[in-house]
Coordinates of C-alpha atoms in Angstrom, one line a residue:
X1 CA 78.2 112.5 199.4
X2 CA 77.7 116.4 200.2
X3 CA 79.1 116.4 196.0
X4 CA 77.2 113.5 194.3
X5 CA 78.2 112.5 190.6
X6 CA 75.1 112.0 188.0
X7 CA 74.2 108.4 189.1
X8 CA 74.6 105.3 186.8
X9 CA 71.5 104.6 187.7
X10 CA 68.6 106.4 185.5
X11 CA 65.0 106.1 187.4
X12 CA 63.0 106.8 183.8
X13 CA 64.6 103.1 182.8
X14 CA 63.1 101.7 186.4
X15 CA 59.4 103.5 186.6
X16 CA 57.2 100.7 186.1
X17 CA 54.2 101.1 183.2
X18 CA 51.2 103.5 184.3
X19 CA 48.1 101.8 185.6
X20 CA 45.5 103.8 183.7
X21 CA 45.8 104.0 179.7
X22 CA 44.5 102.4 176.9
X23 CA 46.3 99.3 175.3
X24 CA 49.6 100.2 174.5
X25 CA 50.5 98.2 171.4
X26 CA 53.4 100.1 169.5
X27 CA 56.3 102.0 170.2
X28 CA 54.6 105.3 168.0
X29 CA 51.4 104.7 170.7
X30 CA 53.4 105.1 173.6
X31 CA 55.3 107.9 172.3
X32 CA 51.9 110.0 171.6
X33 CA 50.7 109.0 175.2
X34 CA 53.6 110.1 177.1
X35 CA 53.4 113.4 174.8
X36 CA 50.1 113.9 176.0
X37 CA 50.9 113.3 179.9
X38 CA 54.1 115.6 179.6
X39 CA 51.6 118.1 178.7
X40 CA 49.5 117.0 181.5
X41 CA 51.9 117.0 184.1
X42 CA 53.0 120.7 182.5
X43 CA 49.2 122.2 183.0
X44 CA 49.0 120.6 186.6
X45 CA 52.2 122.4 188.1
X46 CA 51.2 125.4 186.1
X47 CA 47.8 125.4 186.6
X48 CA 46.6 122.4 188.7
X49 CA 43.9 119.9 188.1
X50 CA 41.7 123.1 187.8
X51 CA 43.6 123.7 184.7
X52 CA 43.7 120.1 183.5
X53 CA 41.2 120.3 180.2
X54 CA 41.6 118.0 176.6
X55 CA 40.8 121.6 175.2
X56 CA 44.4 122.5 177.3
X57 CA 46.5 119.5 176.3
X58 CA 45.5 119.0 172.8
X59 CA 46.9 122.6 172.6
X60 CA 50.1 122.0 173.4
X61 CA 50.5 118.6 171.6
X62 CA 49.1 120.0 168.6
X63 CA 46.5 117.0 168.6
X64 CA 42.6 117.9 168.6
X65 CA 40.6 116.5 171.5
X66 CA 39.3 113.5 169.4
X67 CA 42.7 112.4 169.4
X68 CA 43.3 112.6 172.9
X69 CA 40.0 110.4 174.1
X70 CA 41.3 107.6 172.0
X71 CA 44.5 107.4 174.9
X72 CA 42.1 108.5 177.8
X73 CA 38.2 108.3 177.5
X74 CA 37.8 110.7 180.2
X75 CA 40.1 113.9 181.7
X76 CA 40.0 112.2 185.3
X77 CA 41.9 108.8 184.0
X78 CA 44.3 111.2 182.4
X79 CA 45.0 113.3 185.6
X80 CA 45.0 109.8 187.0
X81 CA 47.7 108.3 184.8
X82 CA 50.5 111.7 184.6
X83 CA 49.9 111.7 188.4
X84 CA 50.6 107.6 188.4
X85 CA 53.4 108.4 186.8
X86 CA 55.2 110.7 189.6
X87 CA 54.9 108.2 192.0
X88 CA 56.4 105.3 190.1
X89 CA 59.1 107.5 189.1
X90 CA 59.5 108.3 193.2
X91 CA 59.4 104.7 193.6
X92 CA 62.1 103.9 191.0
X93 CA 64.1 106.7 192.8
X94 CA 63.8 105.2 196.2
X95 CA 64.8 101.7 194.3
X96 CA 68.0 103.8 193.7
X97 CA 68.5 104.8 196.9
X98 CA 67.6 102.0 198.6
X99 CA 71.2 100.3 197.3
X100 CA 73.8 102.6 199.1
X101 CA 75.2 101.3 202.0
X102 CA 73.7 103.3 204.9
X103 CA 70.7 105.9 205.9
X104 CA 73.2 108.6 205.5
X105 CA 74.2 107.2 201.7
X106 CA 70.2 106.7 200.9
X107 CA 68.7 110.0 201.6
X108 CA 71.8 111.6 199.8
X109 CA 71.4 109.5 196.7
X110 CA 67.6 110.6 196.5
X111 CA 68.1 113.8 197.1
X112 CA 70.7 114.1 194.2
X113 CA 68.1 112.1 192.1
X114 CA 64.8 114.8 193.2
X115 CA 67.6 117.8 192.2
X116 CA 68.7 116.1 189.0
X117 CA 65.0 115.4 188.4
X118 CA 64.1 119.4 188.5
X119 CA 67.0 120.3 187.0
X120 CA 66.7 118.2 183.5
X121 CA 63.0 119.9 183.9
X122 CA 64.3 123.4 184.0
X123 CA 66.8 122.7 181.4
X124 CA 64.0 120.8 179.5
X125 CA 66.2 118.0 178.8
X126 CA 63.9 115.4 180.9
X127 CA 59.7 114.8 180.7
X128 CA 58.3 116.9 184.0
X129 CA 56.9 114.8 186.8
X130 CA 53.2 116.3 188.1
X131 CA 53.1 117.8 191.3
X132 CA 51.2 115.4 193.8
X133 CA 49.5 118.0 195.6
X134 CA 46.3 117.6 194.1
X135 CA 46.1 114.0 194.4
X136 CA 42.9 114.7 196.7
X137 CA 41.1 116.2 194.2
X138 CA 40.1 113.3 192.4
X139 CA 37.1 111.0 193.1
X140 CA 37.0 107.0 194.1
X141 CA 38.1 104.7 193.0
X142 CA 40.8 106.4 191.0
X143 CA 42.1 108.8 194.6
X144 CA 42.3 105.2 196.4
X145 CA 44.2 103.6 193.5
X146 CA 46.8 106.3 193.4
X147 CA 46.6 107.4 197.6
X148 CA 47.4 103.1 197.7
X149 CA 49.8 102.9 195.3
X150 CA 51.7 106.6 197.3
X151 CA 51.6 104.5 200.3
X152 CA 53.2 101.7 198.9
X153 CA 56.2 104.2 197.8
X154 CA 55.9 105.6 201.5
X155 CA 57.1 102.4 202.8
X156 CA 59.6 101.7 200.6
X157 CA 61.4 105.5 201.9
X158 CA 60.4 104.5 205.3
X159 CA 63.0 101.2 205.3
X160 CA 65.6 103.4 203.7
X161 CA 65.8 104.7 207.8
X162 CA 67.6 102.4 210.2
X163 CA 66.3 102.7 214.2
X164 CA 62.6 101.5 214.0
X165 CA 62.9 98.1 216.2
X166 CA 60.8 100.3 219.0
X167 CA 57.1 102.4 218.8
X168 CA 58.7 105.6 219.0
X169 CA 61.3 104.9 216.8
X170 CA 58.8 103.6 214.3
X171 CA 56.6 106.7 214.7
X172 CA 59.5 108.4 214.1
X173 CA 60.7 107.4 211.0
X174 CA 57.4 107.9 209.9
X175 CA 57.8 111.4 210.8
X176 CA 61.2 111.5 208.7
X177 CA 59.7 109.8 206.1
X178 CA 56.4 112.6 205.7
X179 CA 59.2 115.5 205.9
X180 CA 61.6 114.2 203.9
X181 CA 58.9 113.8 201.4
X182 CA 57.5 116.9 201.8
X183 CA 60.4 119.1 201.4
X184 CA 61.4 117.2 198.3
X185 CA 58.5 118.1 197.1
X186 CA 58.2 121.5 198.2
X187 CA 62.1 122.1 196.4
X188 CA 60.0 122.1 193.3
X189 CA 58.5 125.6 193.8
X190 CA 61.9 127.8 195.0
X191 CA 64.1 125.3 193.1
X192 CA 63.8 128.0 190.4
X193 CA 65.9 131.0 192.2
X194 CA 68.9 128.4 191.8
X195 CA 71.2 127.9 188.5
X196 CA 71.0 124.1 188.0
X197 CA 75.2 124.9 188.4
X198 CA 74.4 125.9 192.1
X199 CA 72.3 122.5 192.4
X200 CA 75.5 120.2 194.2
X201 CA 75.6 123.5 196.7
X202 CA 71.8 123.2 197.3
X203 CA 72.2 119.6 198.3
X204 CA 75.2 120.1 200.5
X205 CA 73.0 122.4 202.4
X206 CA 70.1 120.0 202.7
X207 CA 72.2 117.3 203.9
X208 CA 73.5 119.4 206.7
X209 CA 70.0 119.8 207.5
X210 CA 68.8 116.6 206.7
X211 CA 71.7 115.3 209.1
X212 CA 72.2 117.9 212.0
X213 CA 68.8 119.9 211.7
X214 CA 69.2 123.4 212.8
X215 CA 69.5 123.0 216.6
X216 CA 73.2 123.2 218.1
X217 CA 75.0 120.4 220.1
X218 CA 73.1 119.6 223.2
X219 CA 70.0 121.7 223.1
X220 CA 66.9 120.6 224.1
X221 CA 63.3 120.5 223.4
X222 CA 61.4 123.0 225.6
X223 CA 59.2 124.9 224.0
X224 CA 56.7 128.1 225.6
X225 CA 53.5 127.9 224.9
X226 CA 51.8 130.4 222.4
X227 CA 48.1 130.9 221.1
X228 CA 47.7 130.8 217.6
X229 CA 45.0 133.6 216.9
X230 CA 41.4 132.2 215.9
X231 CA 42.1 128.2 216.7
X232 CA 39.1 128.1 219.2
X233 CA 35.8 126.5 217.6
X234 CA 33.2 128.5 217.2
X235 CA 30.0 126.8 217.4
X236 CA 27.7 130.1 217.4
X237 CA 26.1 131.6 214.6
X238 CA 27.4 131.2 210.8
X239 CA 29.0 134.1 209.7
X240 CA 32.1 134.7 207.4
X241 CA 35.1 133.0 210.0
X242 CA 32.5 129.9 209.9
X243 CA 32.7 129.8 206.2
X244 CA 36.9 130.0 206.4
X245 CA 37.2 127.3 208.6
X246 CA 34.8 125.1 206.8
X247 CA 36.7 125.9 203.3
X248 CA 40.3 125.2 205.5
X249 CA 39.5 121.9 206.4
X250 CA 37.4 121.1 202.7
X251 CA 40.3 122.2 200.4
X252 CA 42.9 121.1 203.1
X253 CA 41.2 117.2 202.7
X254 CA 40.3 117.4 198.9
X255 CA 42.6 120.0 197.3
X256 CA 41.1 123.2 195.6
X257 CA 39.3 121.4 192.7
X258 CA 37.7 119.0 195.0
X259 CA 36.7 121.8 197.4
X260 CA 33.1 122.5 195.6
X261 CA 31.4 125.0 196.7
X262 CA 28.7 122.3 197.7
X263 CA 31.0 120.5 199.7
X264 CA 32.1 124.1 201.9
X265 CA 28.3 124.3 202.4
X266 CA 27.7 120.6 203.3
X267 CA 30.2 120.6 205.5
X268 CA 28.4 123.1 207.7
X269 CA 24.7 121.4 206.7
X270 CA 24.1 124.1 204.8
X271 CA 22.8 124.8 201.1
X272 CA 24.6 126.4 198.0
X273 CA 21.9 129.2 197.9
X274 CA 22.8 129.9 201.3
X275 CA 27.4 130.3 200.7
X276 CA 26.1 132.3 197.6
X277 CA 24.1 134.4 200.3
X278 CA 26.8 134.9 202.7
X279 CA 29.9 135.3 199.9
X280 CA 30.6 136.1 196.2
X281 CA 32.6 133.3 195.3
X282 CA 34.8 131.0 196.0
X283 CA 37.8 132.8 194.8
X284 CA 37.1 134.9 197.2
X285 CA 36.7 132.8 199.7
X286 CA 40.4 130.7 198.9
X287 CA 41.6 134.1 198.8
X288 CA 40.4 135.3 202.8
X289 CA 41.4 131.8 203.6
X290 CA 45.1 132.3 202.4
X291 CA 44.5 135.3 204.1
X292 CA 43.9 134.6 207.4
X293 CA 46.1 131.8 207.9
X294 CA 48.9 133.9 206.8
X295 CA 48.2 136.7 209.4
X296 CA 47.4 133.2 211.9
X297 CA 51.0 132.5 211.0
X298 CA 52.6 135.7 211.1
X299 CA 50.9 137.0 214.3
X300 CA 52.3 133.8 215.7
X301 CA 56.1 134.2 214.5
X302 CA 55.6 137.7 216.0
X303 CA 55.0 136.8 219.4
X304 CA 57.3 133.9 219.2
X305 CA 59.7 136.7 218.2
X306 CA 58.6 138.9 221.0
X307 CA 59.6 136.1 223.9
X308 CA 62.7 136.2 226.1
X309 CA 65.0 133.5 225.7
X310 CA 67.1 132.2 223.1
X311 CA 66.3 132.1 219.3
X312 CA 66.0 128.1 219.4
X313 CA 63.5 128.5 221.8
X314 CA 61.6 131.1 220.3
X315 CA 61.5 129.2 216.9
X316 CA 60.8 126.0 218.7
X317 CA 57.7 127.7 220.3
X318 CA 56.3 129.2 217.1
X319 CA 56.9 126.1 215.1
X320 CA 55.3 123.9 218.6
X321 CA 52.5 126.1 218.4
X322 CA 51.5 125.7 214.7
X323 CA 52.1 121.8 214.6
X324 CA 49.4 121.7 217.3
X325 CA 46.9 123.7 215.5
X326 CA 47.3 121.6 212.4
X327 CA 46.9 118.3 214.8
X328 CA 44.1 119.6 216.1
X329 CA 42.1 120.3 213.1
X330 CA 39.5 122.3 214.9
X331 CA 40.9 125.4 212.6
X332 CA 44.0 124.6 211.0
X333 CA 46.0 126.9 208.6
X334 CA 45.7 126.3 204.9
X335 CA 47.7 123.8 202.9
X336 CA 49.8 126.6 201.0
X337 CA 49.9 123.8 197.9
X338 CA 46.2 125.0 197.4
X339 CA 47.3 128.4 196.5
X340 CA 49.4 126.6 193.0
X341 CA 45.5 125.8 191.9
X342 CA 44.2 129.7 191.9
X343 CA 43.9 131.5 189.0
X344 CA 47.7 133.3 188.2
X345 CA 46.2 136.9 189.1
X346 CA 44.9 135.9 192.6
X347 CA 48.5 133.2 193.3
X348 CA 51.0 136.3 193.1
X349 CA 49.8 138.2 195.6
X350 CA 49.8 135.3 197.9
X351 CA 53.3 133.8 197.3
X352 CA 54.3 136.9 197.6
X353 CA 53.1 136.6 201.5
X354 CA 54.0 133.1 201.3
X355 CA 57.7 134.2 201.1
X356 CA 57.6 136.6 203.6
X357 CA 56.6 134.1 206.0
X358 CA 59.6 132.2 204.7
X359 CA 62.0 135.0 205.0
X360 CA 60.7 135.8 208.8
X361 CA 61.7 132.0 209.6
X362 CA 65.1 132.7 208.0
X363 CA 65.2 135.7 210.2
X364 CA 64.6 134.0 213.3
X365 CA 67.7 131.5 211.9
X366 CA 69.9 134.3 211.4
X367 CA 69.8 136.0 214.7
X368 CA 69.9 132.9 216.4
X369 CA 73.3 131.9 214.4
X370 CA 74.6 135.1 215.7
X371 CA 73.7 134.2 219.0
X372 CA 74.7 130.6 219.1
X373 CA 71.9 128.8 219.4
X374 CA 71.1 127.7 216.0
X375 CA 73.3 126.0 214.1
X376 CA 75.3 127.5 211.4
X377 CA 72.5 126.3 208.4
X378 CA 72.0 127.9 205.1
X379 CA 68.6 130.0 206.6
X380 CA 66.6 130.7 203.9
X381 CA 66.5 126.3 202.6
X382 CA 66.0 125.3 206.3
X383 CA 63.3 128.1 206.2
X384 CA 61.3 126.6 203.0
X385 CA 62.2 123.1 205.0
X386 CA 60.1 124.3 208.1
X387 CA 57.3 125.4 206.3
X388 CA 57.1 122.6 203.9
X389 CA 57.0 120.7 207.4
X390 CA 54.5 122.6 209.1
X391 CA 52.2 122.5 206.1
X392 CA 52.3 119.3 206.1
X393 CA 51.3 118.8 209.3
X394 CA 47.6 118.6 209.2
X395 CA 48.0 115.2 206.6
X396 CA 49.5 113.8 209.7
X397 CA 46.9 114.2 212.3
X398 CA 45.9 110.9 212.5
X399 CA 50.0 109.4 213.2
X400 CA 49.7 112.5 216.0
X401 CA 46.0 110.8 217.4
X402 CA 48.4 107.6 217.8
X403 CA 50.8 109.3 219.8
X404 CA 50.3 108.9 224.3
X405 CA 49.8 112.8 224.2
X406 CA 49.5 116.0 221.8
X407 CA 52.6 117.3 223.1
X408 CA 54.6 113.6 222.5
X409 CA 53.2 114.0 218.9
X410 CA 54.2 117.7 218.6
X411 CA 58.2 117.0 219.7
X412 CA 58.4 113.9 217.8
X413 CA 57.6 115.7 214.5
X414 CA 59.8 118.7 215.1
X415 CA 62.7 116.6 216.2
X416 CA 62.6 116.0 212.6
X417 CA 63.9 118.9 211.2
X418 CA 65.5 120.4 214.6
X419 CA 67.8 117.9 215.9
X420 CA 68.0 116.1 212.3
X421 CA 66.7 112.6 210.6
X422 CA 69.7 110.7 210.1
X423 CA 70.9 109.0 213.6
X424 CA 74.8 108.6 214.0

C-alpha cells in the first residue's frame, strides 16, 4: 500500500447532504450553494471564521450579499454548513477506508484519500474542504450540532483500529484515533512544499510512521523529567502573564474568533475596561501568547537537548514534558491552529517560529538516526507529526483525567507516534 492507485471509490459521490441550508429544490440551486460554500471554505483556510463575511464571499462568487441570504439567512449557518461539509466528506472517506481488509489496509486507504483530497485542491481540480480548526468558535446550538455530528465521524475512524477488547487498549485507540486525525489535518498547512508528483512518496513516509513510529526495535519508554518554563499557577496579582494564560486557555477552548476580548476578561472576573487598561489589543495579546509558548517550547527542546543519554530519550522527555503541560491545563501552550485566524501581517512572523520549532524536532531525529536510536524516518514529516500531536494535546485532557495516573495518560499518548499505531 506504501504506492496507492487513485481509488475507485470517490468520497464527493458518498458525502451525505449538509444539515444547514435552505430548501434545495433544483439542480441550478444546489450548484449556486456549493459555489458559495467553496468560497466559504476558501476564506476560512485563508483567513478563518474571522475572515468569514457575505461582503467576502459574494466577492468571490460574483453574487451581491442579497443573493447570498436567500441560501443562508445568517453568516453563522453558513460557516456552519461549509464546515458540515468537511466532516461528511471525512465520514465518506472513512466509509472508504473502512472496506480494506485490515487496520494496516484502512489507515493507508485514508491517507491516500486526505493526500488526493489536498492535492485536487492545490491543482484546483476538486472543491476545498474548510479547515475544522475553528469549529469552536461558533455558538450553541450550531457548535453542538457540528462537535456531535465530528464525534459521530470519530467513531467510525476509531473501529477502523483492531485491539480495543481491554480499557487500555480502548484508551488507546482513542489516542490513535485523535493523532491520526490531527496530523491529517495538520498535512494541510506544509502539504504545500510538496509537488502533488511527490504525494505517493509523502505517504510512504507516513506509513512508516504511522506503522513503526520513530523509536527503534526494542526501546522503551523512560522519559527524564523536565520543567516546562512558566507552567506553575500564579494566583497573585493580575499583571500581563495573568492575561496570557487566561487568553491560552480562552482561544485554546473557543478558537480566535470566539476568544472575545470579554470572555479573556471574564475568565479572570474581570471587566473589558480593565484588559483595555492592562493591554492594547488583542492582537497583541494573540501575538505575546504565540510568543511565549514558543520560547515555553523552545526552552524545553533545549534542555531536552542539553541531557545525557540517547536522542530517543531526550525527545521522549521534551515531548513527556509538553504532553503534561497540555493535560494539565493550568498554563498550557497555545493551539498553533489559532495563529491561521491572525491577520496575514502578524501569521508570518509566527510560522516562521512555528517552523523552527519543527525543524529543531527534525534535528533531534537526525542525530538520533546517526546514533541509532531513532529509527531511520523521514525527520522533517515525523517532525510536523509530533507537533500536530502535541498541539493537540490539550483537546485531550479530559481522555488523560480518565487515565489511573498523569504519567499512564502521558505514555499512552506518545506511544502513538513513537512506537507506532498499527499493531502487527
Amino acid at each position: 500500500m506504501d504506492q496507492p492507485t487513485t481509488p475507485a471509490d470517490d468520497p464527493e459521490e458518498q458525502t451525505p447532504a449538509p444539515l444547514a441550508g435552505a430548501n434545495e429544490t433544483s439542480d441550478r440551486f444546489r450548484a449556486k450553494r456549493d459555489r458559495i460554500l467553496d468560497a466559504a471554505a476558501q476564506i476560512i483556510n485563508d483567513r478563518g471564521l474571522r475572515g468569514l463575511t457575505f461582503v467576502s464571499v459574494a466577492d468571490l462568487v460574483e453574487m451581491n450579499t442579497t443573493s447570498i441570504t436567500y441560501y443562508f439567512k445568517r453568516k453563522e449557518l453558513l460557516a456552519a454548513a461549509t464546515l458540515e461539509r468537511t466532516i461528511s466528506h471525512i465520514g465518506a472517506m472513512t466509509a472508504i477506508a473502512a472496506q480494506e481488509p485490515d487496520v494496516d489496509a484502512r489507515i493507508s486507504r485514508l491517507l491516500w484519500l486526505v493526500l488526493e483530497q489536498y492535492g485536487e485542491e492545490q491543482k484546483g481540480t476538486r472543491r476545498p474542504l474548510a479547515r475544522l480548526s475553528d469549529m469552536r468558535s461558533l455558538e450553541d446550538p450550531l457548535k453542538t450540532q457540528l462537535f456531535d455530528h465530528y464525534m459521530q465521524v470519530f467513531r467510525q475512524l476509531v473501529a477502523l483500529f483492531d485491539g480495543g477488547d481491554t480499557p487500555e487498549g480502548r484508551a488507546l485507540n482513542w489516542a490513535r484515533t485523535h493523532i491520526l486525525l490531527e496530523t491529517l489535518h495538520w498535512c494541510r498547512v506544509w502539504i504545500g512544499k510538496y509537488s502533488t508528483s511527490d504525494h505517493p512518496r509523502v505517504h510512504a513516509r507516513m506509513m512508516e510512521l504511522y506503522r513503526n513510529g520513530y523509536a527503534p526495535e526494542g526501546a522503551r519508554w523512560s522519559p527524564a523529567p523536565l520543567t516546562v518554563p512558566g507552567s506553575d499557577s500564579d494566583e497573585g496579582e493580575i499583571n500581563h502573564e495573568t492575561y496570557l494564560r487566561a487568553a491560552t486557555i480562552t482561544m485554546n477552548e473557543r478558537g480566535y474568533r470566539g476568544a472575545s476580548v470579554t470572555r479573556i476578561a471574564a475568565h479572570l472576573n474581570l471587566s473589558k475596561g480593565s484588559f483595555y487598561h492592562h493591554l492594547a489589543g488583542k492582537d497583541d495579546l494573540v501575538t505575546d501568547c504565540f510568543d511565549r509558548s514558543y520560547t515555553r517550547i523552545s526552552l524545553t527542546q533545549r534542555a531536552a537537548m542539553d541531557m545525557q543519554g540517547s536522542w530517543f530519550d531526550r525527545l521522549s522527555s521534551v515531548t513527556a514534558a509538553l504532553t503534561d503541560v497540555q493535560f494539565a491545563a493550568a498554563f498550557p501552550l497555545l493551539r498553533i491552529t489559532a495563529l491561521m485566524a491572525l491577520p496575514g501581517d502578524l501569521r508570518g512572523p509566527i510560522l516562521q517560529r512555528s517552523d523552527r520549532i519543527t525543524q529543531r524536532f527534525a534535528g533531534m531525529m537526525i542525530d538520533g538516526i546517526s546514533e541509532g536510536s531513532i529509527r531511520a524516518i523521514d525527520p522533517l514529516i515525523a517532525s510536523h507529526c509530533l507537533i500536530a500531536g502535541l498541539n493537540a494535546a490539550y483537546d485531550f485532557r479530559h481522555w488523560a483525567d480518565r487515565r489511573t495516573d498523569r504519567a499512564t495518560a502521558v505514555r499512552l499518548y506518545n506511544s502513538v507516534l513513537a512506537f507506532g499505531m498499527i499493531d502487527d
